[in-house]
Amino acid sequence: MLFGNRMRTLSFLVCDACLCRKVVTMVRFLTMDSANKQRYEDAVGTLNTLQTNASVLQQAKKIRVGQLNTNVEDTRKYLLRTGISQKMLDSSLSAIHVAGTKGKGSTCAFTESILRKHGHRTGFYSSPHLIAVRERIRIDGKPLSMQKFTQYFWEVYNSLAAQKEHEHDMPPYFKFLTVMALNVFIKEKVDVAVIEVGIGGELDCTNVLRNPVVVGITSLGLDHTSLLGSTVELIAWQKAGILKPKVPAFTVENQPGDSLNVIRQRAEAIGCPLLMAPNFEEYKWPDGKKPILGLDSQVQTLNASIAIQLAHAWMNANNNQASEKSLTHEIPQSTVKGLEQVKWPGRTQTIDFSPQLKIFMDGAHTTDSIKNCLSWFKQASNRGSPKRVLLFNSTGERDPTNLLRPLYDSQLFSKVIFCPNIASSCTADQSNFMVTAEQQLKRTAAHLAAWKAIENEPKSCSVHTFPYVSDALNFVKELSAVEEMQVLVTGSLHLVGCVLGLLDLSDEDV
Ligand SMILES: Nc1ncnc2c1ncn2[C@@H]1O[C@H](COP(=O)(O)OP(=O)(O)OP(=O)(O)O)[C@@H](O)[C@H]1O
C-alpha cells in the first residue's frame, strides 16, 4: 500500500532536479531489511497511539494555564522510569534551552550549526516535524536514523510500559518524545544539546532542564493565546519561565508592547543575568565580509544574532571562560560557516521544481510571520514577471481572515489554492492527526469563504480548492507547462511538510 502510494507520488511529481535523489531514496527504502522497516513503522505507529498534541492542548485548555499543570513533574517521573534521575540529567547533559513565539526553531538551527562547525558533537530537539518524526531528534545536524529511532523508541517505550501504575500511565506524544530525546542525547554522549521549547516555557515538558548552560528567548508575539494568555506580556511571563538562576540568557531589544520589561522583571526575580543580543550590523566579521545567512529574510538576522551569543556563551562556559558580556568582536570563520551553511527546511525555502516552476515555502502561521514571509517572497521572487500562485492552509484556533488579509492586500497572486494538510500518500510518520479529513475539508471551505469575504469586486484572481496537496501540485505543474509559475506555500508548517514529503527529499534535505 505504502509502495503503491509512493510510486504514484513519484509518477506525479518527477522533476529533473529531484529525480536522482528520488531514485536514491527509493533504492534505500527498497533495500532496507524488511524486518527493520516494519519495526520502524511499528514504532511510529505506536508513538501515534499516544495522545497527540491536539488532544493534549484541548485538555490543557480546559484545565487553564497554571492550574493542575504537571507537565514538568510528569516528564521528570517518566525520565526516572527510563533510568535518568533529575540529578543525572543535571550533571550529564550540557544544554542550551530556547523559547519564543517566532524564530526559536531557526535560532536553534543556527546555534546547532555554529557549534557543529566548531567541532562539537551536537544534539538538537525541535518540533513540529515536516515529513518524519525522526527529524525532531537530530545528532550532528542529521535526523536520527530509522534504525536508531526504532532502537531508542522501543527502549524508552518498553521501560515506561513495564512501570505503568495504571492503564493510562504513559506520557502523551510530546512528553514521550522529550523523554526519548533526552535519553538519546545522554546515551549518544553529545557535547551539547540544543533544546527548543514546545509551547510557552514555564510549563513546557522541556523545562525539566534545571541547569542549562545558557538560555535564549526569541521574538515574542501572539500565538497559542488560549494556553499562554491573550497579551504579549502574559505570553512573555510564560516564556521567561525557562530562565534559571545564574544562567545567562539572551534575547533581542525589539520586542512588542511591554514584553521585554516582563522578561527583565522575571529575570531579576529569578536571579538570571539577562543580556541583549547585538544588532547584526554591530558584529565584526572576518575580512569585514558580512555572512550571507543560510536562512533568507530580514528577521533571520535577529535569530542569527541570538544564536551567535548562545553558541559562544556555551563554548566560553565549556572552556571555563564564562563571560557576562555579549560578544561582537572577531567573529571566527567557523561561526560564519555555521551561519551560512545552516539548513532549516520549510522556512523561507525555495525549490526549483522545473525550469518553469519554482516553489517558495515558509511555514508562517501568525499575522506577523505572514507579513515577513510576504516581504521575503516579494524579494526572492522578484525576477521577470511570472504568474504567482498562493497555496495556503491554516490550522488550530488561528483566525484565517487575519492571516489571509495581508496575502490578499499584497495583490501578488493570480491564483489562490486552499487545500487541507493531506498529501495523497500516507506513511506512519504523516498520520499523526487528531483532526479528521472531514474537519480539515471544512477548514478549507472556511478559508475559501474568508477569502471571498475579503475580496473586493472585480475579482482579481481565481480561487481553487483541492482535497489533497498532490492534486494542488499537479494543478500548478500543469499550469507551468504553459507559462512560468512561482508558487508560495504558506500558512501552516504541516502544509509545507506535505509538499516536501511529496518531493521525496533525502535526510540531507530535511
Ligand atoms: N524573529 C522572527 N520574527 C518573525 N517571524 C519569524 C522570526 N523568525 C522566524 N520567523 C518565521 O516564523 C516561522 C517559523 O519559524 P521558526 O520555525 O524559526 O519559528 P518557531 O518559533 O520555531 O515557530 P513555531 O514553533 O511556531 O513553528 C517561519 O515562517 C519563519 O520565517
Coordinates of C-alpha atoms and ligand atoms in Angstrom, one line a residue:
M1 CA 0.0 0.0 0.0
L2 CA 2.8 2.3 1.1
F3 CA 4.7 1.5 -2.1
G4 CA 1.6 1.9 -4.3
N5 CA 1.3 5.4 -2.9
R6 CA 5.0 6.2 -3.2
M7 CA 5.0 5.0 -6.8
R8 CA 2.0 7.2 -7.6
T9 CA 3.6 10.2 -6.0
L10 CA 6.8 9.6 -8.0
S11 CA 5.0 9.5 -11.3
F12 CA 3.0 12.6 -10.3
L13 CA 6.0 14.6 -9.3
V14 CA 9.1 13.9 -11.3
C15 CA 11.3 16.9 -11.8
D16 CA 14.8 16.8 -13.1
A17 CA 16.5 18.2 -10.0
C18 CA 14.8 15.7 -7.7
L19 CA 15.0 12.6 -9.9
C20 CA 18.4 11.5 -8.8
R21 CA 17.5 11.9 -5.1
K22 CA 14.2 10.1 -5.6
V23 CA 15.9 7.1 -7.1
V24 CA 18.4 7.0 -4.2
T25 CA 15.7 7.3 -1.6
M26 CA 13.7 4.6 -3.4
V27 CA 16.6 2.2 -3.6
R28 CA 17.4 2.8 0.0
F29 CA 13.8 2.1 1.0
L30 CA 13.6 -1.0 -1.2
T31 CA 16.9 -2.5 0.1
M32 CA 16.2 -1.8 3.8
D33 CA 15.8 -5.1 5.6
S34 CA 12.0 -5.6 5.7
A35 CA 12.0 -6.6 9.4
N36 CA 13.7 -3.3 10.3
K37 CA 11.3 -1.4 8.1
Q38 CA 8.4 -3.0 9.8
R39 CA 9.9 -2.3 13.3
Y40 CA 10.4 1.4 12.3
E41 CA 6.8 1.7 11.0
D42 CA 5.6 -0.1 14.2
A43 CA 7.5 2.3 16.4
V44 CA 6.0 5.3 14.7
G45 CA 2.5 3.7 14.6
T46 CA 2.8 3.0 18.4
L47 CA 4.0 6.5 19.0
N48 CA 0.9 7.9 17.2
T49 CA -1.3 5.9 19.5
L50 CA -0.1 8.1 22.4
Q51 CA -2.4 11.0 22.8
T52 CA -1.5 13.6 20.1
N53 CA -0.6 17.3 20.8
A54 CA -4.0 18.4 19.6
S55 CA -5.9 16.5 22.3
V56 CA -3.4 17.4 24.9
L57 CA -3.9 21.1 24.0
Q58 CA -7.7 20.6 24.2
Q59 CA -7.3 19.2 27.7
A60 CA -4.9 21.8 28.8
K61 CA -7.3 24.5 27.7
K62 CA -10.0 23.0 29.9
I63 CA -7.6 23.0 32.8
R64 CA -6.4 26.6 32.2
V65 CA -2.9 27.8 32.4
G66 CA -1.1 27.2 35.7
Q67 CA -3.8 25.1 37.3
L68 CA -3.2 21.4 37.7
N69 CA -0.4 21.6 35.1
T70 CA 2.1 18.8 36.0
N71 CA 4.0 18.7 32.7
V72 CA 7.4 19.2 34.2
E73 CA 6.9 16.8 37.2
D74 CA 5.4 14.2 34.9
T75 CA 8.3 14.5 32.5
R76 CA 10.7 14.1 35.5
K77 CA 8.8 11.0 36.6
Y78 CA 8.8 9.3 33.2
L79 CA 12.5 10.2 32.7
L80 CA 13.3 8.4 36.0
R81 CA 11.4 5.3 34.8
T82 CA 13.9 5.2 31.9
G83 CA 16.8 5.3 34.4
I84 CA 17.5 9.1 34.2
S85 CA 17.2 10.9 37.5
Q86 CA 17.0 14.7 37.7
K87 CA 20.4 14.7 39.2
M88 CA 21.8 12.6 36.3
L89 CA 20.1 14.9 33.8
D90 CA 21.5 18.0 35.5
S91 CA 25.0 16.6 35.6
S92 CA 25.3 14.7 32.3
L93 CA 23.6 17.0 29.7
S94 CA 25.1 20.3 28.7
A95 CA 22.1 22.1 27.3
I96 CA 21.0 25.3 25.5
H97 CA 17.3 26.0 26.0
V98 CA 15.4 28.3 23.7
A99 CA 11.8 29.7 23.9
G100 CA 10.0 32.3 21.9
T101 CA 6.9 32.8 19.7
K102 CA 8.8 33.2 16.4
G103 CA 12.2 32.1 15.4
K104 CA 13.0 29.6 18.1
G105 CA 13.5 26.8 15.6
S106 CA 15.6 28.9 13.3
T107 CA 17.7 30.2 16.3
C108 CA 18.2 26.6 17.5
A109 CA 19.2 25.6 14.0
F110 CA 21.8 28.4 13.7
T111 CA 23.1 27.6 17.2
E112 CA 23.5 23.9 16.4
S113 CA 25.1 24.6 13.1
I114 CA 27.7 27.0 14.6
L115 CA 28.6 24.6 17.3
R116 CA 29.0 21.7 14.8
K117 CA 31.2 23.8 12.7
H118 CA 33.4 24.4 15.7
G119 CA 33.8 20.7 16.0
H120 CA 31.3 19.8 18.8
R121 CA 29.0 16.8 18.7
T122 CA 25.5 18.2 18.8
G123 CA 22.0 17.1 19.7
F124 CA 19.0 19.1 18.6
Y125 CA 15.4 18.6 19.8
S126 CA 12.8 20.5 17.8
S127 CA 9.1 20.5 16.9
P128 CA 7.0 20.0 14.9
H129 CA 8.4 17.8 12.2
L130 CA 7.8 18.4 8.5
I131 CA 8.0 14.9 7.0
A132 CA 9.2 12.3 9.5
V133 CA 9.1 12.4 13.3
R134 CA 12.8 11.4 13.5
E135 CA 13.6 15.0 12.3
R136 CA 12.7 16.1 15.8
I137 CA 15.7 14.4 17.3
R138 CA 19.0 15.2 15.5
I139 CA 22.5 14.2 16.1
D140 CA 25.2 16.2 14.4
G141 CA 22.6 18.0 12.4
K142 CA 21.0 14.8 10.9
P143 CA 17.7 13.3 11.8
L144 CA 18.1 10.2 13.9
S145 CA 18.4 7.2 11.5
M146 CA 15.4 4.9 11.2
Q147 CA 17.4 2.2 12.9
K148 CA 18.4 4.4 15.9
F149 CA 15.0 5.8 16.2
T150 CA 13.5 2.3 16.4
Q151 CA 16.1 1.2 18.9
Y152 CA 15.6 4.2 21.3
F153 CA 11.9 4.2 20.8
W154 CA 11.4 0.7 22.0
E155 CA 13.9 1.0 24.8
V156 CA 12.1 4.0 26.2
Y157 CA 8.6 2.7 25.4
N158 CA 9.2 -0.7 27.0
S159 CA 10.7 0.7 30.2
L160 CA 7.7 3.1 30.6
A161 CA 5.2 0.4 29.8
A162 CA 6.7 -2.0 32.3
Q163 CA 6.4 0.5 35.1
K164 CA 2.9 1.8 34.5
E165 CA 1.0 2.3 37.7
H166 CA -2.4 2.3 35.9
E167 CA -3.8 1.7 32.5
H168 CA -3.3 5.3 31.2
D169 CA 0.0 5.9 32.8
M170 CA 2.0 6.6 29.7
P171 CA 3.3 10.0 28.6
P172 CA 1.4 11.7 25.7
Y173 CA 3.2 12.3 22.3
F174 CA 5.3 15.4 23.0
K175 CA 6.2 14.3 26.6
F176 CA 7.2 10.9 25.3
L177 CA 9.4 12.4 22.6
T178 CA 11.0 14.8 25.1
V179 CA 11.9 11.8 27.4
M180 CA 13.2 9.9 24.4
A181 CA 15.3 12.9 23.1
L182 CA 16.9 13.4 26.5
N183 CA 17.7 9.6 26.6
V184 CA 19.2 9.8 23.1
F185 CA 21.4 12.8 23.8
I186 CA 22.7 11.4 27.1
K187 CA 23.4 7.9 25.6
E188 CA 24.9 9.3 22.4
K189 CA 27.2 11.4 24.5
V190 CA 26.6 14.7 22.7
D191 CA 28.8 17.6 23.8
V192 CA 25.9 19.9 23.7
A193 CA 22.1 19.5 23.3
V194 CA 20.1 22.4 21.8
I195 CA 16.6 22.1 23.1
E196 CA 13.6 24.0 21.6
V197 CA 10.6 24.6 23.9
G198 CA 7.4 23.0 22.6
I199 CA 4.8 25.6 23.8
G200 CA 5.4 28.5 26.2
G201 CA 8.2 27.8 28.6
E202 CA 7.3 27.7 32.3
L203 CA 5.0 24.7 32.0
D204 CA 6.6 23.0 29.0
C205 CA 7.9 19.5 29.3
T206 CA 11.4 20.7 28.2
N207 CA 11.5 22.9 31.4
V208 CA 12.6 19.7 33.2
L209 CA 16.1 21.1 32.3
R210 CA 17.2 22.8 35.6
N211 CA 20.7 23.9 34.7
P212 CA 21.2 24.7 31.1
V213 CA 24.4 26.4 30.2
V214 CA 22.7 29.3 28.5
V215 CA 19.1 30.3 27.6
G216 CA 17.6 32.2 24.6
I217 CA 14.2 34.0 24.2
T218 CA 13.5 34.9 20.6
S219 CA 10.9 37.3 19.2
L220 CA 7.6 37.3 21.0
G221 CA 4.1 37.7 19.6
L222 CA 0.5 36.4 19.9
D223 CA 0.2 32.6 19.3
H224 CA -1.4 29.8 21.4
T225 CA -3.2 32.6 23.3
S226 CA -5.8 30.3 24.9
L227 CA -3.0 28.4 26.6
L228 CA -0.5 31.2 27.3
G229 CA -2.6 34.3 27.7
S230 CA -4.2 36.9 25.4
T231 CA -1.5 39.6 25.7
V232 CA 2.2 39.6 24.7
E233 CA 3.0 40.5 28.4
L234 CA 1.3 37.3 29.7
I235 CA 3.0 35.3 27.0
A236 CA 6.4 36.8 27.9
W237 CA 5.9 35.8 31.5
Q238 CA 5.3 32.2 30.4
K239 CA 8.4 32.2 28.1
A240 CA 10.6 33.7 30.8
G241 CA 9.7 30.6 32.9
I242 CA 12.8 28.9 31.3
L243 CA 15.2 31.5 32.8
K244 CA 17.3 30.0 35.6
P245 CA 19.3 31.5 38.5
K246 CA 22.9 32.4 37.5
V247 CA 22.4 31.0 33.9
P248 CA 23.0 33.8 31.3
A249 CA 20.1 34.4 28.9
F250 CA 19.9 36.3 25.6
T251 CA 17.0 38.0 23.9
V252 CA 16.5 40.9 21.5
E253 CA 15.6 44.5 22.3
N254 CA 12.9 44.8 19.7
Q255 CA 10.0 43.0 21.5
P256 CA 6.3 44.0 21.3
G257 CA 4.4 46.0 23.9
D258 CA 5.8 45.8 27.4
S259 CA 7.0 42.2 27.0
L260 CA 10.7 43.0 27.3
N261 CA 10.0 44.6 30.7
V262 CA 8.2 41.5 31.8
I263 CA 11.2 39.4 30.8
R264 CA 13.5 41.8 32.7
Q265 CA 11.4 41.7 35.8
R266 CA 11.3 37.9 35.8
A267 CA 15.0 37.6 35.1
E268 CA 15.6 39.8 38.1
A269 CA 13.3 37.8 40.4
I270 CA 14.9 34.6 39.3
G271 CA 18.5 35.9 39.5
C272 CA 19.3 35.3 35.9
P273 CA 21.7 37.7 34.1
L274 CA 19.7 38.9 31.0
L275 CA 21.7 40.1 28.0
M276 CA 20.7 41.7 24.7
A277 CA 21.9 40.1 21.5
P278 CA 23.5 42.9 19.5
N279 CA 22.2 44.3 16.3
F280 CA 23.5 42.2 13.4
E281 CA 25.2 45.2 11.9
E282 CA 27.4 45.6 15.0
Y283 CA 29.4 42.4 14.5
K284 CA 33.0 42.4 13.2
W285 CA 33.2 39.8 10.5
P286 CA 36.4 38.2 9.2
D287 CA 37.8 40.5 6.5
G288 CA 34.8 42.7 7.0
K289 CA 32.6 40.4 4.9
K290 CA 29.1 40.1 6.3
P291 CA 27.9 36.5 6.0
I292 CA 25.1 35.5 3.7
L293 CA 22.8 33.7 6.1
G294 CA 21.7 30.2 5.1
L295 CA 18.1 31.3 6.1
D296 CA 16.9 34.1 3.9
S297 CA 14.8 37.0 5.2
Q298 CA 15.4 40.1 7.3
V299 CA 14.0 38.6 10.5
Q300 CA 16.6 35.9 10.4
T301 CA 19.3 38.4 11.4
L302 CA 17.6 38.6 14.8
N303 CA 17.7 34.9 15.2
A304 CA 21.3 34.6 14.0
S305 CA 22.5 37.2 16.5
I306 CA 20.9 35.3 19.4
A307 CA 22.4 32.1 18.0
I308 CA 25.9 33.6 17.9
Q309 CA 25.6 34.6 21.5
L310 CA 24.2 31.3 22.7
A311 CA 26.8 29.2 20.8
H312 CA 29.7 31.4 22.0
A313 CA 28.4 31.6 25.6
W314 CA 28.3 27.8 25.6
M315 CA 31.8 27.5 24.1
N316 CA 33.1 30.0 26.7
A317 CA 31.5 28.1 29.6
N318 CA 32.9 24.9 28.2
N319 CA 36.4 26.4 28.3
N320 CA 35.7 27.8 31.8
Q321 CA 35.7 31.3 30.4
A322 CA 32.2 32.3 31.4
S323 CA 31.6 35.9 30.5
E324 CA 28.6 38.1 31.2
K325 CA 29.1 40.3 28.2
S326 CA 27.7 39.8 24.7
L327 CA 30.2 39.2 22.0
T328 CA 30.6 41.4 18.9
H329 CA 34.3 41.3 18.1
E330 CA 36.3 38.9 16.0
I331 CA 33.7 36.5 14.9
P332 CA 35.6 33.3 14.0
Q333 CA 35.3 31.8 10.5
S334 CA 33.7 28.6 11.9
T335 CA 30.9 30.7 13.2
V336 CA 30.4 32.3 9.8
K337 CA 30.3 28.9 8.2
G338 CA 27.7 27.8 10.7
L339 CA 25.5 30.8 9.8
E340 CA 26.0 30.4 6.1
Q341 CA 25.6 26.6 5.9
V342 CA 22.6 26.2 8.3
K343 CA 19.7 24.2 7.0
W344 CA 16.2 24.6 8.4
P345 CA 13.8 23.4 5.8
G346 CA 10.3 24.8 5.4
R347 CA 11.3 28.3 6.5
T348 CA 12.0 30.7 3.6
Q349 CA 13.0 27.7 1.4
T350 CA 12.9 27.6 -2.4
I351 CA 12.9 24.6 -4.7
D352 CA 13.4 24.8 -8.4
F353 CA 10.9 22.2 -9.4
S354 CA 11.4 22.6 -13.1
P355 CA 12.7 25.5 -15.3
Q356 CA 9.1 26.8 -15.4
L357 CA 8.1 26.1 -11.8
K358 CA 9.7 27.5 -8.7
I359 CA 8.2 26.6 -5.2
F360 CA 8.7 29.0 -2.3
M361 CA 7.9 27.6 1.1
D362 CA 7.5 29.2 4.5
G363 CA 5.5 27.8 7.4
A364 CA 4.5 31.2 8.7
H365 CA 1.3 30.9 10.8
T366 CA 0.9 34.2 12.7
T367 CA 0.0 37.5 11.2
D368 CA 3.5 38.9 11.8
S369 CA 5.3 36.0 10.3
I370 CA 2.9 36.0 7.2
K371 CA 3.9 39.6 6.7
N372 CA 7.6 38.7 7.0
C373 CA 7.1 35.8 4.6
L374 CA 5.5 38.2 2.1
S375 CA 8.4 40.6 2.2
W376 CA 10.8 37.7 1.7
F377 CA 8.7 36.3 -1.2
K378 CA 8.5 39.7 -2.9
Q379 CA 12.2 40.0 -2.8
A380 CA 13.1 36.4 -3.6
S381 CA 10.6 36.0 -6.4
N382 CA 11.4 39.4 -8.0
R383 CA 12.6 38.2 -11.4
G384 CA 10.8 38.7 -14.7
S385 CA 7.0 38.7 -14.4
P386 CA 5.9 35.1 -13.9
K387 CA 2.5 34.2 -12.6
R388 CA 2.3 33.8 -8.9
V389 CA 0.1 31.3 -7.1
L390 CA -0.7 31.0 -3.4
L391 CA -1.1 27.6 -1.8
F392 CA -2.5 28.1 1.7
N393 CA -3.8 26.3 4.7
S394 CA -4.1 27.2 8.4
T395 CA -4.8 25.1 11.4
G396 CA -5.9 25.3 15.1
E397 CA -7.6 28.2 16.6
R398 CA -5.9 30.8 14.3
D399 CA -8.3 33.3 12.6
P400 CA -7.9 32.7 8.8
T401 CA -9.0 36.2 8.0
N402 CA -6.1 37.8 9.9
L403 CA -3.7 35.5 8.1
L404 CA -5.3 35.9 4.6
R405 CA -5.7 39.7 4.6
P406 CA -2.0 40.6 4.1
L407 CA -1.8 38.0 1.4
Y408 CA -4.8 39.4 -0.3
D409 CA -3.6 43.0 0.1
S410 CA -0.3 42.2 -1.5
Q411 CA -2.2 41.7 -4.8
L412 CA 0.6 39.4 -5.8
F413 CA -1.3 36.3 -6.7
S414 CA -3.2 35.5 -9.9
K415 CA -4.4 32.2 -8.4
V416 CA -5.2 31.1 -4.9
I417 CA -5.4 27.4 -3.8
F418 CA -6.8 26.2 -0.5
C419 CA -6.1 22.6 0.5
P420 CA -6.0 20.6 3.7
N421 CA -2.8 19.2 5.1
I422 CA -3.3 15.9 3.5
A423 CA -0.6 14.7 1.0
S424 CA -2.1 11.9 -1.1
S425 CA 0.2 9.3 0.2
C426 CA 0.2 8.5 3.9
T427 CA 3.1 6.9 5.8
A428 CA 3.0 6.3 9.5
D429 CA 5.0 9.4 10.0
Q430 CA 2.3 11.6 8.4
S431 CA -0.7 10.0 10.1
N432 CA -0.4 11.7 13.5
F433 CA -3.6 13.8 13.3
M434 CA -6.4 14.2 15.7
V435 CA -8.2 16.2 13.1
T436 CA -10.3 14.1 10.7
A437 CA -10.2 14.6 7.0
E438 CA -13.8 15.9 7.1
Q439 CA -12.8 18.6 9.7
Q440 CA -9.9 19.6 7.5
L441 CA -12.1 19.9 4.5
K442 CA -14.4 22.1 6.5
R443 CA -11.5 24.3 7.3
T444 CA -10.6 24.5 3.6
A445 CA -14.1 25.7 2.9
A446 CA -13.8 28.3 5.7
H447 CA -10.6 29.6 4.0
L448 CA -12.5 29.9 0.7
A449 CA -15.3 31.8 2.4
A450 CA -12.9 34.1 4.3
W451 CA -11.0 34.9 1.1
K452 CA -14.3 35.7 -0.7
A453 CA -15.4 37.9 2.1
I454 CA -12.1 39.9 1.9
E455 CA -12.1 40.1 -1.9
N456 CA -13.2 43.3 -3.5
E457 CA -15.0 43.4 -6.8
P458 CA -13.9 43.0 -9.5
K459 CA -12.3 39.7 -8.6
S460 CA -8.5 40.0 -9.0
C461 CA -7.7 36.3 -9.1
S462 CA -9.2 32.8 -9.4
V463 CA -9.7 30.7 -6.3
H464 CA -9.5 26.9 -6.2
T465 CA -9.8 24.1 -3.6
F466 CA -8.4 20.6 -3.7
P467 CA -8.8 17.7 -1.2
Y468 CA -5.1 16.7 -1.5
V469 CA -1.8 18.5 -1.7
S470 CA -0.7 16.3 -4.6
D471 CA -3.8 17.4 -6.6
A472 CA -2.8 21.1 -5.9
L473 CA 0.8 20.4 -7.0
N474 CA -0.4 18.7 -10.2
F475 CA -2.6 21.6 -11.0
V476 CA 0.3 24.1 -10.8
K477 CA 2.5 21.7 -12.6
E478 CA 0.1 21.7 -15.5
L479 CA -0.2 25.5 -15.4
S480 CA 3.6 25.7 -15.6
A481 CA 3.6 23.6 -18.8
V482 CA 2.1 26.7 -20.4
E483 CA 3.8 29.6 -18.6
E484 CA 6.3 30.2 -15.9
M485 CA 4.9 29.9 -12.4
Q486 CA 6.0 30.8 -8.9
V487 CA 4.1 29.2 -6.0
L488 CA 4.2 30.4 -2.4
V489 CA 3.2 27.7 0.1
T490 CA 2.4 29.2 3.5
G491 CA 0.0 29.3 6.5
S492 CA 1.0 26.0 8.0
L493 CA 4.3 24.1 8.6
H494 CA 2.3 20.9 8.1
L495 CA 1.2 22.0 4.6
V496 CA 4.9 22.8 3.8
G497 CA 5.7 19.3 5.2
C498 CA 3.2 17.7 2.9
V499 CA 4.8 19.5 -0.1
L500 CA 8.3 18.5 1.0
G501 CA 7.1 14.9 1.6
L502 CA 5.7 14.7 -1.9
L503 CA 9.1 15.8 -3.3
D504 CA 10.6 12.8 -1.5
L505 CA 13.7 14.5 -0.2
S506 CA 16.7 12.8 1.5
D507 CA 17.9 13.2 5.1
E508 CA 20.4 15.8 3.8
D509 CA 17.5 18.0 2.7
V510 CA 15.3 17.9 5.9
Ligands
LIG1 N1 12.2 36.5 14.5 C1 11.2 36.3 13.8 N2 10.1 37.1 13.7 C2 9.1 36.8 12.9 N3 8.9 35.7 12.1 C3 9.9 34.8 12.2 C4 11.1 35.1 13.0 N4 11.9 34.0 12.9 C5 11.3 33.2 12.0 N5 10.1 33.6 11.6 C6 9.2 33.0 10.7 O1 8.3 32.2 11.6 C7 8.0 30.9 11.0 C8 8.5 29.8 11.9 O2 10.0 29.9 12.0 P1 10.7 29.1 13.2 O3 10.5 27.6 12.9 O4 12.1 29.5 13.3 O5 9.9 29.6 14.4 P2 9.3 28.8 15.7 O6 9.3 29.8 16.8 O7 10.1 27.5 15.9 O8 7.9 28.5 15.1 P3 6.7 27.5 15.6 O9 7.1 26.8 16.9 O10 5.5 28.4 15.7 O11 6.6 26.6 14.5 C9 8.7 31.0 9.7 O12 7.7 31.4 8.8 C10 9.8 32.0 9.8 O13 10.1 32.6 8.5

